[in-house]
Short mmCIF file of C-alpha atoms in Angstrom, two decimals:
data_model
loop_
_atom_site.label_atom_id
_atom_site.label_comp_id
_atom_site.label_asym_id
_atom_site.label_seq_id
_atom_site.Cartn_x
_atom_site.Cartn_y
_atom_site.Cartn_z
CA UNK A 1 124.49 71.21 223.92
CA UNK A 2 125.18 70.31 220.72
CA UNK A 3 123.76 72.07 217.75
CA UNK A 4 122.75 69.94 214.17
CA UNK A 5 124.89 71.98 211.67
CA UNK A 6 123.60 74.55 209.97
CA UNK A 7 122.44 73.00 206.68
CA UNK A 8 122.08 75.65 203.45
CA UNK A 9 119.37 74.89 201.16
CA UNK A 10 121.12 75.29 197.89
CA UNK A 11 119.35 77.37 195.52
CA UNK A 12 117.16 75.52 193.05
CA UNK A 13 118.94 75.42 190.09
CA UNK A 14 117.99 76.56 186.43
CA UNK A 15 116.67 73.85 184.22
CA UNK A 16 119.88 72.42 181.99
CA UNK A 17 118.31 73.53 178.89
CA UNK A 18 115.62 76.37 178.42
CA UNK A 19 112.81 75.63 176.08
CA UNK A 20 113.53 75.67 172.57
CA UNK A 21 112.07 78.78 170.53
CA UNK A 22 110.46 78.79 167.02
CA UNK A 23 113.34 79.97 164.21
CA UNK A 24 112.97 83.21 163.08
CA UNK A 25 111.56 83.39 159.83
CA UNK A 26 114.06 83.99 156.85
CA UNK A 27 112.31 86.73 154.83
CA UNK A 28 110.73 85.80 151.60
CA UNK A 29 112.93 85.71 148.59
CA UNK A 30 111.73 89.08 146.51
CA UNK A 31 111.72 88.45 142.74
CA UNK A 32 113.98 90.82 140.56
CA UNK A 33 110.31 93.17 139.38
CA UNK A 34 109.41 93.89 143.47
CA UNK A 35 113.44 94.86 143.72
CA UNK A 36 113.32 97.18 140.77
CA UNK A 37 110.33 98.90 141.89
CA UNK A 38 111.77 99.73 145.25
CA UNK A 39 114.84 100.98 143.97
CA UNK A 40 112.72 102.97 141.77
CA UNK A 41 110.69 104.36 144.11
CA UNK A 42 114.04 105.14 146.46
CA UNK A 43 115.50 106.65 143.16
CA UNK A 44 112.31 108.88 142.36
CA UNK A 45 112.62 110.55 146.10
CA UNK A 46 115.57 112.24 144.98
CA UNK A 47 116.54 115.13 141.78
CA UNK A 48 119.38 112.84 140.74
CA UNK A 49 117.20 109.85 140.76
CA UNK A 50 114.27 111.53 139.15
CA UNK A 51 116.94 112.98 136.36
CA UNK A 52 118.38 109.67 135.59
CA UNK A 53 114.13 108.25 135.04
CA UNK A 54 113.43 111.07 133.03
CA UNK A 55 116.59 110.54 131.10
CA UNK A 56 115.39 106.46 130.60
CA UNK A 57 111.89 107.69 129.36
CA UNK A 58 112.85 110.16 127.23
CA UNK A 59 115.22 107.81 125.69
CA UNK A 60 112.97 105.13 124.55
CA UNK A 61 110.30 107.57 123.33
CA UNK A 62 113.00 108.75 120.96
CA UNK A 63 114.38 105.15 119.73
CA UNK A 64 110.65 103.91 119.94
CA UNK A 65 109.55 106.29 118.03
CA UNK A 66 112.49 105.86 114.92
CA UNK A 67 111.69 101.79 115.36
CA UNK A 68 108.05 102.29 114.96
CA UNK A 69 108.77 104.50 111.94
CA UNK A 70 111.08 102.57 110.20
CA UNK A 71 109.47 99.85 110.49
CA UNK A 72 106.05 101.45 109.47
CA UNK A 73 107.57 103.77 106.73
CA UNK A 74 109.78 100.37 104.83
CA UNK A 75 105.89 98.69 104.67
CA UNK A 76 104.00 101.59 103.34
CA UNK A 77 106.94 102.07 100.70
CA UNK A 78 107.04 98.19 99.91
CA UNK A 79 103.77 98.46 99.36
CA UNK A 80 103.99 101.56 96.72
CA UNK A 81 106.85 99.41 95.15
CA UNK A 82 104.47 96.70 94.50
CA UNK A 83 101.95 98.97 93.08
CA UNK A 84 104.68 100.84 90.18
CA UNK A 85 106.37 97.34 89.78
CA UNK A 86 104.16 94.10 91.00
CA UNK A 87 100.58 95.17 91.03
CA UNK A 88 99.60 97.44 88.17
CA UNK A 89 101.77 95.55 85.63
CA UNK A 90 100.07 92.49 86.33
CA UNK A 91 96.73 94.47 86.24
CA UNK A 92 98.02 96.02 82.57
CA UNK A 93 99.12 92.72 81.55
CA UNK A 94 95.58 90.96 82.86
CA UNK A 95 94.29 93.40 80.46
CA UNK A 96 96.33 92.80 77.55
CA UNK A 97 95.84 89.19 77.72
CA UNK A 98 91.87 89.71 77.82
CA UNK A 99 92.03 92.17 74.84
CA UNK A 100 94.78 90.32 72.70
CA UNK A 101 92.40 87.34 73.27
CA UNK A 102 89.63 89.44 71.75
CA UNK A 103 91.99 90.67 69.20
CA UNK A 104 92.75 87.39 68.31
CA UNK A 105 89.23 86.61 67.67
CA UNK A 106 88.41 89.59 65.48
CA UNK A 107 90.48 88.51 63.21
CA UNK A 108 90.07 85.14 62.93
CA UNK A 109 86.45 85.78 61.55
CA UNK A 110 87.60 88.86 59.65
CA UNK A 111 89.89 86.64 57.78
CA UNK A 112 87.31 84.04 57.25
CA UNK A 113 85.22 86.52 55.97
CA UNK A 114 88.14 87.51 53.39
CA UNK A 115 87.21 84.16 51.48
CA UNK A 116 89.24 80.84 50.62
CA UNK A 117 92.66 83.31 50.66
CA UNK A 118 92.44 84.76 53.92
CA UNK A 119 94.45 88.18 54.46
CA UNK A 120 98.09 87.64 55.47
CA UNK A 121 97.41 91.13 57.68
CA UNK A 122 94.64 89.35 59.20
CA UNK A 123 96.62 86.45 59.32
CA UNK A 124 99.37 88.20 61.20
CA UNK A 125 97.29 90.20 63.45
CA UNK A 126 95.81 86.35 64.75
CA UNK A 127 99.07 85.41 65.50
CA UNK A 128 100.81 88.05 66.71
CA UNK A 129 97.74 88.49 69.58
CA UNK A 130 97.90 84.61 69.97
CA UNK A 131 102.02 84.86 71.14
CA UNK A 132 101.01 87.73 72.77
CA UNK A 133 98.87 86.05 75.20
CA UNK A 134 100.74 83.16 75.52
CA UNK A 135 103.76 85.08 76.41
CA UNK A 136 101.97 87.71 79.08
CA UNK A 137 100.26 84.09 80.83
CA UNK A 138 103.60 82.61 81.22
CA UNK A 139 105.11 86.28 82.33
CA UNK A 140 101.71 86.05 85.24
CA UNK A 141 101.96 82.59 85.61
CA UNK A 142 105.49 83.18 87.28
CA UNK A 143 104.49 85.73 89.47
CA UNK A 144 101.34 84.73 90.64
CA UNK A 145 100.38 81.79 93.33
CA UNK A 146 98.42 79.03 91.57
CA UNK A 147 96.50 78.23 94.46
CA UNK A 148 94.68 81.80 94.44
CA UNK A 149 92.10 82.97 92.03
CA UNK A 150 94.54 84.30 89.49
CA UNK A 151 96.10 80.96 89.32
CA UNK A 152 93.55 79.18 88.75
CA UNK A 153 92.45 81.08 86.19
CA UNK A 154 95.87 81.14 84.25
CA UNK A 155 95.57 77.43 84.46
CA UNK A 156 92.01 77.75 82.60
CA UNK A 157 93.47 80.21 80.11
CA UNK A 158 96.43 77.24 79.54
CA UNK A 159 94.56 75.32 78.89
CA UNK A 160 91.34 76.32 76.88
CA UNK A 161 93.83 78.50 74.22
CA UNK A 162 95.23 75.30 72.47
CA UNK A 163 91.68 73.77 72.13
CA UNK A 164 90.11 77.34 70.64
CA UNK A 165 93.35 77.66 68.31
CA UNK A 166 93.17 73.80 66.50
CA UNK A 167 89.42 74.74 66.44
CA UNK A 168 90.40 78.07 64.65
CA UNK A 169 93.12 75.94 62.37
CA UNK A 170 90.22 73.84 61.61
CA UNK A 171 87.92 76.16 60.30
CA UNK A 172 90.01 77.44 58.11
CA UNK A 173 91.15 74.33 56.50
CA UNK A 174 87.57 73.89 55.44
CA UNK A 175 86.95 77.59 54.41
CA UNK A 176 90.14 77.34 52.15
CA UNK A 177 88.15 74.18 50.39
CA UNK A 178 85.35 76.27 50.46
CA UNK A 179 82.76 74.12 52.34
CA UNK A 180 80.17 75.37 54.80
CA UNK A 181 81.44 73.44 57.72
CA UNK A 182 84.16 76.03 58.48
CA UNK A 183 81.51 78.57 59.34
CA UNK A 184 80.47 75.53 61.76
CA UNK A 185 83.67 75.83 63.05
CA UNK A 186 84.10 79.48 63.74
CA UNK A 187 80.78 79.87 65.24
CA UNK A 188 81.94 77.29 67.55
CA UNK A 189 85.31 78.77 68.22
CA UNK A 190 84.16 81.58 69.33
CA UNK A 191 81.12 80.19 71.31
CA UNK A 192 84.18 78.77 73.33
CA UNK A 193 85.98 82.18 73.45
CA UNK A 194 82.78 83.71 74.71
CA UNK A 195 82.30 80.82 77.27
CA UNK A 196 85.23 79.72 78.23
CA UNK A 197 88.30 82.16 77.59
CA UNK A 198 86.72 85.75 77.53
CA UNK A 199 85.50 85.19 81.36
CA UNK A 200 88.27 83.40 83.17
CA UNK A 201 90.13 86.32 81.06
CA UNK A 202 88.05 88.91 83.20
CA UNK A 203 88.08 87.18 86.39
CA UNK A 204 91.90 87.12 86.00
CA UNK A 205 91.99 90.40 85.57
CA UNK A 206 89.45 91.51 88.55
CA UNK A 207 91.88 89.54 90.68
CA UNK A 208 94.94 91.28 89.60
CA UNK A 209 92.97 94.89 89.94
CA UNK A 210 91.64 93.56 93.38
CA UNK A 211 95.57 93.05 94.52
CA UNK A 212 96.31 96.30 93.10
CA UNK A 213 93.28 98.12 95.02
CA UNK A 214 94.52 96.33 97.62
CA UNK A 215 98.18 97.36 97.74
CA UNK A 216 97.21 100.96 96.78
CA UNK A 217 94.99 101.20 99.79
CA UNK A 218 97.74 99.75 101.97
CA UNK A 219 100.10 102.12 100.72
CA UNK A 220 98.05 104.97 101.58
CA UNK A 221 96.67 104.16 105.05
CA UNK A 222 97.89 106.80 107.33
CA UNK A 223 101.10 105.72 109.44
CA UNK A 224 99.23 106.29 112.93
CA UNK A 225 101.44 104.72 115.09
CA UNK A 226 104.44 106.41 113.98
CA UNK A 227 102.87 109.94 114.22
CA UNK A 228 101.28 109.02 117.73
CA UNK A 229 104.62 107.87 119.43
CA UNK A 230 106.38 110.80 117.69
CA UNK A 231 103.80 113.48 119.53
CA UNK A 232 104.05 111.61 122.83
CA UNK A 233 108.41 111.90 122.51
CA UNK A 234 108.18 115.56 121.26
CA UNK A 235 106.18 116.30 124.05
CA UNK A 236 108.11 114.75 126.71
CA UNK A 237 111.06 116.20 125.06
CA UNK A 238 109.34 119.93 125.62
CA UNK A 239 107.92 118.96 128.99
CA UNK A 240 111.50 118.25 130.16
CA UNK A 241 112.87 120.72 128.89
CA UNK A 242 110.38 123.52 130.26
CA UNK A 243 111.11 121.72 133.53
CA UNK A 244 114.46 121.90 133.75
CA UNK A 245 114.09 125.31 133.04
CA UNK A 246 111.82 126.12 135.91
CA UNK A 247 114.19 124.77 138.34
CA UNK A 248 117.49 125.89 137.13
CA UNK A 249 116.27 129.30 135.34
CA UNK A 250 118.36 128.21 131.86
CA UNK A 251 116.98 128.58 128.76
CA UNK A 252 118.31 125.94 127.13
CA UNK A 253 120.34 122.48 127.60
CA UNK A 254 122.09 121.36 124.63
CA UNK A 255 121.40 117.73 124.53
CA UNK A 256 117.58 118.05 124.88
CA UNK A 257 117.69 120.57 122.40
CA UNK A 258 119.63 118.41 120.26
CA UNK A 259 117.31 115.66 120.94
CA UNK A 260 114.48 117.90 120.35
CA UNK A 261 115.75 118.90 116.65
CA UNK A 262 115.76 115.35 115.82
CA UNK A 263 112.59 114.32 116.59
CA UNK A 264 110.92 117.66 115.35
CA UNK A 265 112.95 116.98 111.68
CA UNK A 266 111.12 113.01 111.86
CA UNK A 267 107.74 113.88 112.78
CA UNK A 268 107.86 116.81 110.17
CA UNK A 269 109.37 114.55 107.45
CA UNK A 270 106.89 111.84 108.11
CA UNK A 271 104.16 113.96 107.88
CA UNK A 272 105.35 115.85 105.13
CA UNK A 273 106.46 112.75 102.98
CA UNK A 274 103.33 110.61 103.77
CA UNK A 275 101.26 113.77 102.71
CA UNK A 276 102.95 113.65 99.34
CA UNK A 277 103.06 110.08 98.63
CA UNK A 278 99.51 109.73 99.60
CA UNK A 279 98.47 112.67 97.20
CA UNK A 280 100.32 111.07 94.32
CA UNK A 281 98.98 107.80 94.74
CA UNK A 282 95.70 109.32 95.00
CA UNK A 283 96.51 111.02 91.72
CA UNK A 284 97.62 107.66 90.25
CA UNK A 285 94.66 105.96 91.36
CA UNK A 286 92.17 108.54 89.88
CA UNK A 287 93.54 109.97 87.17
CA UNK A 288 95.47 107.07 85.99
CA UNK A 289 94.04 103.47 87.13
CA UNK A 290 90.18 104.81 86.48
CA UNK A 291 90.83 105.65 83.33
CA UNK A 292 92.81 102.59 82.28
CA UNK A 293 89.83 100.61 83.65
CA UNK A 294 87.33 103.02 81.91
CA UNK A 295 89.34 102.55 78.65
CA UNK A 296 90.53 99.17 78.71
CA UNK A 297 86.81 98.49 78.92
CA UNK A 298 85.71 100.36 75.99
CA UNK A 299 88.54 98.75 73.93
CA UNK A 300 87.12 95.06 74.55
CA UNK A 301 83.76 96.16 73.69
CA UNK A 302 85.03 97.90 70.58
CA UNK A 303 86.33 94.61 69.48
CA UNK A 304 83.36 92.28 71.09
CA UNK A 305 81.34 94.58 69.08
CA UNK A 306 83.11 93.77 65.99
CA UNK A 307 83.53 90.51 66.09
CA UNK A 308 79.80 89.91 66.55
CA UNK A 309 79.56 92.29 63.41
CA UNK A 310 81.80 90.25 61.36
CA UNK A 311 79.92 86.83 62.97
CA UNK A 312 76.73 88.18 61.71
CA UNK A 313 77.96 87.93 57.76
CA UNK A 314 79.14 84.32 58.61
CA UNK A 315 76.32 82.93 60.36
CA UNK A 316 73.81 84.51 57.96
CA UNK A 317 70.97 84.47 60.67
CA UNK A 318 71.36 80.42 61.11
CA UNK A 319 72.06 81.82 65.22
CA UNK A 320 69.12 83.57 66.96
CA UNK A 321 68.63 84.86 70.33
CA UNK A 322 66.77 82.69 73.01
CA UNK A 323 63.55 83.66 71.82
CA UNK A 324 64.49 83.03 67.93
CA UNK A 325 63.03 86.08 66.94
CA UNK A 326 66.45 88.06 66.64
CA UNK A 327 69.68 87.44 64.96
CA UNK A 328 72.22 87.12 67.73
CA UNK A 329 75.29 88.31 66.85
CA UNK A 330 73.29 91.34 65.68
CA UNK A 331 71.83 91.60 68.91
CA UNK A 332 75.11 91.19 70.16
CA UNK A 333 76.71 94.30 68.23
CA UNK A 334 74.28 96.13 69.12
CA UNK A 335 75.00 95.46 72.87
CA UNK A 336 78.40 95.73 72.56
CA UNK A 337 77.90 99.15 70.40
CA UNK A 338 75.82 101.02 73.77
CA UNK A 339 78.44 99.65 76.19
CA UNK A 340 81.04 101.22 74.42
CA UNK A 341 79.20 104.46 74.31
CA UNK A 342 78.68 104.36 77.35
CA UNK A 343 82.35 103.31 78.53
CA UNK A 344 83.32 106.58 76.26
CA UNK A 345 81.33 108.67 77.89
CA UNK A 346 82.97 107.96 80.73
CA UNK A 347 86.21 107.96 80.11
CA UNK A 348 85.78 111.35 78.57
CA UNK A 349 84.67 112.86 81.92
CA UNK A 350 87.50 111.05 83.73
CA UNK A 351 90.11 112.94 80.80
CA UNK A 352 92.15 115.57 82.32
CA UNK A 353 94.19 117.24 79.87
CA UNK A 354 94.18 117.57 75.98
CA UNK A 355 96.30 114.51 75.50
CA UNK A 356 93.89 111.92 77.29
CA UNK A 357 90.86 113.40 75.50
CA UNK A 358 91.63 113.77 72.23
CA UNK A 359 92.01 110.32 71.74
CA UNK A 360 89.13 109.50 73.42
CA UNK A 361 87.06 112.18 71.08
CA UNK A 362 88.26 110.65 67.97
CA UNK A 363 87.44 107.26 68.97
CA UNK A 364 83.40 108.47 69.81
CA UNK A 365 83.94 109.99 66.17
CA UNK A 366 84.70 106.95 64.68
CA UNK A 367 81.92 105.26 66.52
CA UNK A 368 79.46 107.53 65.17
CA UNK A 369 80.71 106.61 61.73
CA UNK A 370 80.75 103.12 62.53
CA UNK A 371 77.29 103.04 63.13
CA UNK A 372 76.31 104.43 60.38
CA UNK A 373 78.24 102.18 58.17
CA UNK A 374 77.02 99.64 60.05
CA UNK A 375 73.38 100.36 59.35
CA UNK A 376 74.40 100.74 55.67
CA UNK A 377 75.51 97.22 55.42
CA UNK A 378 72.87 96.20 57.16
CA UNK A 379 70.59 97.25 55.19
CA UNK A 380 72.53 95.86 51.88
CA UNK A 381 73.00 92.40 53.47
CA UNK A 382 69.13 92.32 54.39
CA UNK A 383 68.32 93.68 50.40
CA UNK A 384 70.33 90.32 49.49
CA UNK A 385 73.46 91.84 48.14
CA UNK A 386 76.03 89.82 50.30
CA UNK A 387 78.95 90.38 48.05
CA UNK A 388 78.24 94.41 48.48
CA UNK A 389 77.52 94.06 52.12
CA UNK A 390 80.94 92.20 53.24
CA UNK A 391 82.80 95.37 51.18
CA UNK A 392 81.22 97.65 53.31
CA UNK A 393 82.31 95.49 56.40
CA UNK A 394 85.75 94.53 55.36
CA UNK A 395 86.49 96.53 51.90
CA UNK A 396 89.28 98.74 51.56
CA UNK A 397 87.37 102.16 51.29
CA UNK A 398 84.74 103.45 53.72
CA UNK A 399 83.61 100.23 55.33
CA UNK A 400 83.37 99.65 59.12
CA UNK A 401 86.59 97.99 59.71
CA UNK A 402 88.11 100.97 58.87
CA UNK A 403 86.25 102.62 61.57
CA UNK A 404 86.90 99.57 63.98
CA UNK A 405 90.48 100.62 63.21
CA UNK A 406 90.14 103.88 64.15
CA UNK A 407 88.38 103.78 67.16
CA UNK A 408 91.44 100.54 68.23
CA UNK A 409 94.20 102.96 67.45
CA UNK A 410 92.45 106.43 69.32
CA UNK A 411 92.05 103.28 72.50
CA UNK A 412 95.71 102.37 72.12
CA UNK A 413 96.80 106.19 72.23
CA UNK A 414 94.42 107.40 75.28
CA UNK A 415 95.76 103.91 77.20
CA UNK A 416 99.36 104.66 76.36
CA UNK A 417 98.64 108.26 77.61
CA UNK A 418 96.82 107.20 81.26
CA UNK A 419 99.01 104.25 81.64
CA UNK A 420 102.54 106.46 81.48
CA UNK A 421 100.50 109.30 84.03
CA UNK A 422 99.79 106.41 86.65
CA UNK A 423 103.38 105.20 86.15
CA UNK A 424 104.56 108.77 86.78
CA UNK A 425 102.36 109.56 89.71
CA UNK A 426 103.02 106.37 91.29
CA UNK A 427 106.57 106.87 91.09
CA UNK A 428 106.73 110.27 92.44
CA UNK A 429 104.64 108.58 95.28
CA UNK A 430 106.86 105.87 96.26
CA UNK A 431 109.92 108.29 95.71
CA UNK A 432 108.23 110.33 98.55
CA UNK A 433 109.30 107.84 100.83
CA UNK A 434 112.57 106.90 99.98
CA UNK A 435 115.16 107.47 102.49
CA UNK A 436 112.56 107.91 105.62
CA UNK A 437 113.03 104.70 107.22
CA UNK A 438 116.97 104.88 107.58
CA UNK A 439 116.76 109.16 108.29
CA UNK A 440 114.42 107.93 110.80
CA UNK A 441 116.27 105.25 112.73
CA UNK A 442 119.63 107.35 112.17
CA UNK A 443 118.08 110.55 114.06
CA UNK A 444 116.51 108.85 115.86
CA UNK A 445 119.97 107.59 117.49
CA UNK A 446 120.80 111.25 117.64
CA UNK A 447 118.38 112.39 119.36
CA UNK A 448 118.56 109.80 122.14
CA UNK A 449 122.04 110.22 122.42
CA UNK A 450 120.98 113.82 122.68
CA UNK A 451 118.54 113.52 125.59
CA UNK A 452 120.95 111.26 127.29
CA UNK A 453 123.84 113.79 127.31
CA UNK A 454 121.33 116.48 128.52
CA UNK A 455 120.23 114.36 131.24
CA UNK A 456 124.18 113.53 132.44
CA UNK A 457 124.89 117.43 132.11
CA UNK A 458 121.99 118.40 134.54
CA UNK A 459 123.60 114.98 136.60
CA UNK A 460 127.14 116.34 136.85
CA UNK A 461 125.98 119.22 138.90
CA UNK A 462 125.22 117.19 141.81
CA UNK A 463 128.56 115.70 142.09
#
């Protein structure tokens, strides 16, 4: 019988190719920040790691807080510089241009008053305040912006002062011929000084003691920054070192205390030296710029006052005030008169030693006599004795120039006085900072350099 052969079902085979499976995923590229993190977090899980943060910290607390007061130090002291050698001599010099201009027109009409032959002292004195204020414009001019306030004003000054001196030089062609017209003249010189020159004078000179406020107060403000990174380093610098005492049971570790030392030494010598310089300026600034203000005041008034007085014998009551029932450069005087009493007043209270008020108490002396001789020649001019009432206002013996004179010179003397004891406390405050930026950044080297050194000591004992 025959049998079929035996046939073996062959296994089913595996499919050629097996299904094809998703990529894996390359992992997301991590930016350099998410890299540093982790390694500082893997760091900070270990003494050695920790150390080697706290040394980092500590290090840039230290040079942070030199930078900050360097950098806040040099601007507080350029700011003092400006106010001993930019600010306050442009405010003196604003001054001196206002007052020379003044000057200049006191005795102008006290040498028309003199007659045909006018005075050569008179003379001189007109043209010596003249150069004077020409010279201190150009000397501002050069130092100033023209687009601010103070430059536009010098501009004004520039040029009003040629038109009010060929008005001058014309009145006294005519007065030498002896005809009326150069009282015309003079009255309307100084209508234009009064107008014109006199204010852009004193708004030139409120800008310049505006800048001067301005740089003072600067000067002064407190250097908080400085003192509130130098806390927050000396008390990371104390923090580390109490802790590395608590785990190692020493005292002390040379670098920190190194590093320690230094910042201690800035802090106190910012403090200290800020203190100082602030208290002189403060000095400066009360003793010294009020009273220069107080005084410079009283000296334009003095000579407002007399050049209304001397206006009043050339105009001969042909000007009257708005109402016309008053003479006004009588009305004047006697304005100008109670403003400088009161501007004395003042600047006797503001005095603070013998040689600031004594000058000031000999110029309210010779006010008091000025008044009186005043009222004396008054009193003539009004009786119709004109020849007897110009001695008394310009004569040689016990008239009120001479006490115009007096009360100019005791001015001069009590400004010379405040003017050198704001130059000397000013000084003394910017020398208070001299030398702190540079100690600060130079310790402030040290000191990091200290903590670092501390830090790789306490690091070399894991190794």
């Amino acid at each position: 019988m025959t049998y079929p052969p035996t046939v073996r079902t062959a296994p089913q085979s595996a499919p050629t190719h097996a299904p094809a499976q998703p990529p894996a995923t390359p992992p997301a590229h991590r930016g350099v920040w998410a890299v540093g993190k982790e390694r500082l977090r893997t760091a900070a899980t270990t003494e050695p790691g920790r150390l080697q943060i706290i040394g980092a910290v500590l290090a840039v607390l230290v040079v942070a807080f030199g930078a900050v007061t360097a950098f806040e130090i040099s601007d507080r002291a350029s700011a003092a510089d400006d106010v001993v050698s930019r600010s306050q001599p442009l405010s003196a010099d604003a001054a001196s241009i206002y007052r020379s201009l003044a000057d200049a027109d006191t005795a102008a009409s006290s040498g028309f008053l003199a007659g045909a032959e006018e005075p050569r002292a008179a003379r001189e004195r007109y043209q010596k305040d003249i150069a004077l204020a020409s010279r201190l414009l150009v000397k501002a001019a050069a130092n100033t912006d023209g687009s601010s306030e103070s430059g536009r004003q010098i501009a004004a000054l520039n040029e009003q002062l040629p038109r009010y001196t060929g008005v001058i030089e014309t009145a006294r062609a005519y007065n030498r011929q002896g005809l009326p017209l150069g009282g015309a003249y003079l009255r309307f010189a100084n209508g234009q000084m009064t107008r014109d020159l006199l204010p852009a004078a004193q708004k030139l000179y409120d800008a310049e003691t505006a800048r001067l406020e301005r740089d003072d107060d600067h000067a002064r403000f407190w250097p908080v920054s400085s003192l509130a990174v130098g806390v927050a380093a000396l008390a990371a610098l104390v923090w580390m070192q109490r802790r590395n005492y608590l785990r190692t049971n020493r005292v002390f570790n040379h670098g920190l205390l190194a590093a320690t030392a230094a910042a201690t030494v800035v802090l106190l010598w910012l403090a200290v030296g800020h203190t100082v310089a602030r208290a002189e300026l403060n000095a400066a600034e009360a003793h010294g710029q009020k009273s220069l203000k107080v005084l410079n005041d009283a000296r334009i008034s003095s000579l407002k006052a007399r050049a209304n007085e001397n206006l009043t014998l050339v105009a001969r009551g042909a000007v009257l005030t708005d109402d016309g029932k008053s003479d006004k450069y009588e009305t004047d005087y006697t304005s100008g008169m109670k403003k400088l009493g009161d501007r004395l007043s003042e600047a006797r209270s503001l005095a603070d030693d013998k040689e600031g008020l004594g000058p000031v108490q000999s110029a309210v002396k010779g006010v008091s006599e000025w008044k009186v001789r005043h009222a004396s020649a008054s009193t003539t001019d009004k009786a119709g004795d004109y020849e007897g009432a110009l001695a008394k206002v310009i004569g040689p013996k016990a008239s009120t120039g001479q006490s115009f004179d007096q009360v100019d010179d005791a001015l001069a003397t009590a400004l010379a006085h405040e003017q050198r004891e704001f130059t000397r406390a000013a000084e003394d405050g910017r020398g208070a900072l001299t030398g702190l930026p540079v100690g600060a950044a130079l310790l402030a080297v040290l000191g990091a350099a200290g903590a670092v050194l501390g830090i790789n000591r306490r690091l070399s004992e894991y190794r």
